[in-house]
mmCIF file of C-alpha atoms in Angstrom:
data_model
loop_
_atom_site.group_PDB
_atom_site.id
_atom_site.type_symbol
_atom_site.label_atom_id
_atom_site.label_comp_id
_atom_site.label_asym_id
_atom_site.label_seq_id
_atom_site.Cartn_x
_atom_site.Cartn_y
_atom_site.Cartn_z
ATOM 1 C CA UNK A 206 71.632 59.615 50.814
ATOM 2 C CA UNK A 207 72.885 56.304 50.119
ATOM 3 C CA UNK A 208 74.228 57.508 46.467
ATOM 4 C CA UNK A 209 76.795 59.506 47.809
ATOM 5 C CA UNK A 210 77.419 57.711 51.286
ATOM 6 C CA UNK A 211 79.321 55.116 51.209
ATOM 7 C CA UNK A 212 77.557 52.248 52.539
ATOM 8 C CA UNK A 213 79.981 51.203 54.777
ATOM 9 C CA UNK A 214 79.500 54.480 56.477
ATOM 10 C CA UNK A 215 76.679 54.411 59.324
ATOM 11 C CA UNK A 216 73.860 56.861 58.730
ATOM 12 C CA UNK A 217 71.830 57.940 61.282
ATOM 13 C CA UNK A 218 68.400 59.462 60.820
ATOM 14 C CA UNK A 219 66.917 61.337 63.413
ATOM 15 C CA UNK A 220 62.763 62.333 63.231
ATOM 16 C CA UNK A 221 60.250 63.357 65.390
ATOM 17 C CA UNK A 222 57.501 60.982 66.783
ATOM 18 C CA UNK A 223 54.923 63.101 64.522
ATOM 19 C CA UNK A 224 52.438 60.891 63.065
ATOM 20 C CA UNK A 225 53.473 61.520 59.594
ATOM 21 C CA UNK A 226 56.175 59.143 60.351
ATOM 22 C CA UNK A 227 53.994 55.982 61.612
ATOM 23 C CA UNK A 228 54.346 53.106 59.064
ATOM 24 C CA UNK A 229 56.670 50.362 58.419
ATOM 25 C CA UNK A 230 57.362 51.017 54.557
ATOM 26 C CA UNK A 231 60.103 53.597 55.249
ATOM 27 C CA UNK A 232 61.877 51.975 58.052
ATOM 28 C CA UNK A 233 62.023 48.884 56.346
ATOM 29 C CA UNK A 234 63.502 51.247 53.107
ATOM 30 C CA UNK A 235 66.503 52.783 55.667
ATOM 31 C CA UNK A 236 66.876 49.326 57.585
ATOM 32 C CA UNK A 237 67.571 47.474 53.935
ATOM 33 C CA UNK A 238 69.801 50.756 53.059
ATOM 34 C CA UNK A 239 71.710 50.507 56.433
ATOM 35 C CA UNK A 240 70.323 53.766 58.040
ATOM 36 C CA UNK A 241 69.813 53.751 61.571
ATOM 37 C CA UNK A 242 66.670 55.394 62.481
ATOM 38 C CA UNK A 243 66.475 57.129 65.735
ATOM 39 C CA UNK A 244 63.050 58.591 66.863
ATOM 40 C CA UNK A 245 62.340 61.368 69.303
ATOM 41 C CA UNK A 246 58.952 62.567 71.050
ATOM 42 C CA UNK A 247 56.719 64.875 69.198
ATOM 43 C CA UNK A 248 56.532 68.342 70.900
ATOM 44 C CA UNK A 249 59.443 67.860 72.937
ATOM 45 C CA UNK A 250 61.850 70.383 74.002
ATOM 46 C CA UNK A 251 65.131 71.425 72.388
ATOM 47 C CA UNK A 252 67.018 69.170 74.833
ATOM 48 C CA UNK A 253 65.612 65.710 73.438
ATOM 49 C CA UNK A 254 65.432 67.301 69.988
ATOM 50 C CA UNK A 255 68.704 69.417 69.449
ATOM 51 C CA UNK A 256 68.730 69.734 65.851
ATOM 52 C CA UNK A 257 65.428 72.088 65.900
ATOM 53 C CA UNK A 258 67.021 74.578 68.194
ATOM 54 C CA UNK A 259 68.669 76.374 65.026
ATOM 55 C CA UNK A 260 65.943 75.978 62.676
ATOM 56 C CA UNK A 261 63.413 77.169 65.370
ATOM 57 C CA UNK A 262 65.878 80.077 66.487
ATOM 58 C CA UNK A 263 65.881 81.342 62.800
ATOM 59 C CA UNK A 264 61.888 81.360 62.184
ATOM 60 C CA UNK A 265 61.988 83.170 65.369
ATOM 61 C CA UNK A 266 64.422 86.141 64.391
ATOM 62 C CA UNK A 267 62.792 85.958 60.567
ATOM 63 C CA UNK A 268 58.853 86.369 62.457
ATOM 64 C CA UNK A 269 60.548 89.277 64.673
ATOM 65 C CA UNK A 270 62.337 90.725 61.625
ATOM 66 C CA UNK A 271 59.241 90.467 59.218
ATOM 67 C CA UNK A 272 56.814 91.853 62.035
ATOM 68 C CA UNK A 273 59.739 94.873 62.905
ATOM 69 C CA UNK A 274 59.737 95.987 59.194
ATOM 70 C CA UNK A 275 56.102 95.891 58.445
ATOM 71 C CA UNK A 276 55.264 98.164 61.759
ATOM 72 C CA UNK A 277 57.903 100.864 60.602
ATOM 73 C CA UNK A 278 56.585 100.710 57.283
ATOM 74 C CA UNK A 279 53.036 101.325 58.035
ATOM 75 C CA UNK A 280 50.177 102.795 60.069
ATOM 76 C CA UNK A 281 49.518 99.819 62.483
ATOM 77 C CA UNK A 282 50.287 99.658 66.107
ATOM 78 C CA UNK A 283 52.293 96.778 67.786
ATOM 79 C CA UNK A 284 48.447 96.057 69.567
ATOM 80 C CA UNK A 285 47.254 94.804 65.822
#
């Protein structure tokens, strides 16, 4: 991010409090690159994570979509 960001431009990273993200290498990377890291609570609702609400919406409608064309295409019943 920082090769096309300015670096006297704030970044802000936002991430989840999934473990994936416990260590200190990559928050000492984005504090020596000038990136402010803000963490929110794993398995939290859209509210105090905002920026899953469209990704989340969009898996939702592709599932639906998906699930809609295979039943019209075939044999099985919406029970299966």
């Amino acid at each position: 991010m920082r090769k096309t960001v300015d670096s006297s431009k704030h970044i802000v990273l936002l991430v989840d409090g999934h473990s994936s993200r416990d260590g200190l290498e990559w928050i000492s990377a984005c504090e020596r690159m000038k990136i402010v890291v803000v963490r929110v609570p794993a398995n939290t609702t859209q509210i105090l994570q905002p920026c899953d609400q469209l990704v989340n919406r969009t898996f939702q409608r592709t599932v639906r979509r998906t699930r809609d064309d295979l039943l019209s295409m075939s044999h099985l019943s919406w029970a299966n």
